């Protein structure tokens, strides 16, 4: 999607969307080349609310 198409959906300006996409793209590039490939568990408590199967097609 273009930044102009994304902006009204997320409620931001197209310039803000562009900046965010550039940061994410840059972060993913760094992560792909420098990150430890082992998964890391979250360091914060995770709470699930409701039935975890809601919305899952069966």
C-alpha atoms as one frame of an Amber mdcrd trajectory, in Angstrom:
protein
   0.000   0.000   0.000   1.128   3.543  -0.582   1.757   5.992   2.256  -1.259
   7.993   1.027  -3.465   4.917   1.311  -2.136   3.931   4.738  -2.323   7.404
   6.322  -6.126   7.757   6.657  -6.452   4.172   7.885  -4.042   4.704  10.783
  -4.998   8.338  11.367  -1.607   9.848  10.577  -0.163  12.105   7.908   1.472
  10.544   4.861   4.792  12.033   6.007   4.473  10.310   9.403   3.660   7.000
   7.716   6.680   7.425   5.442   8.994   8.103   8.411   7.634   5.073  10.259
   8.083   2.815   7.246  11.656   4.012   6.752  12.434   3.288  10.425  10.858
  -0.172  10.281  12.659  -0.992   7.044  15.972   0.183   8.517  15.356  -1.741
  11.764  14.493  -4.955   9.897  17.655  -4.639   7.813  19.770  -4.249  10.955
  17.948  -7.052  12.725  18.360  -9.416   9.795  22.112  -8.844   9.656  23.056
  -8.377  13.323  20.502 -10.076  15.542  20.962 -13.283  17.482  18.860 -15.846
  15.604  17.562 -17.442  18.822  14.003 -16.442  19.803  13.720 -14.313  22.922
  10.856 -14.654  25.386   9.122 -11.393  26.359  10.443  -9.806  29.533   7.027
  -8.429  30.431   3.981 -10.333  31.711   1.712 -11.559  28.927  -2.007 -11.763
  29.673  -4.504 -13.377  27.341  -8.115 -12.270  27.564 -10.979 -14.335  26.195
 -11.057 -17.518  24.207  -7.838 -17.934  22.239  -9.766 -19.763  19.496 -12.059
 -16.812  18.719 -11.935 -15.826  15.085 -10.052 -18.962  14.061 -11.634 -20.772
  11.149 -12.029 -24.438  11.921
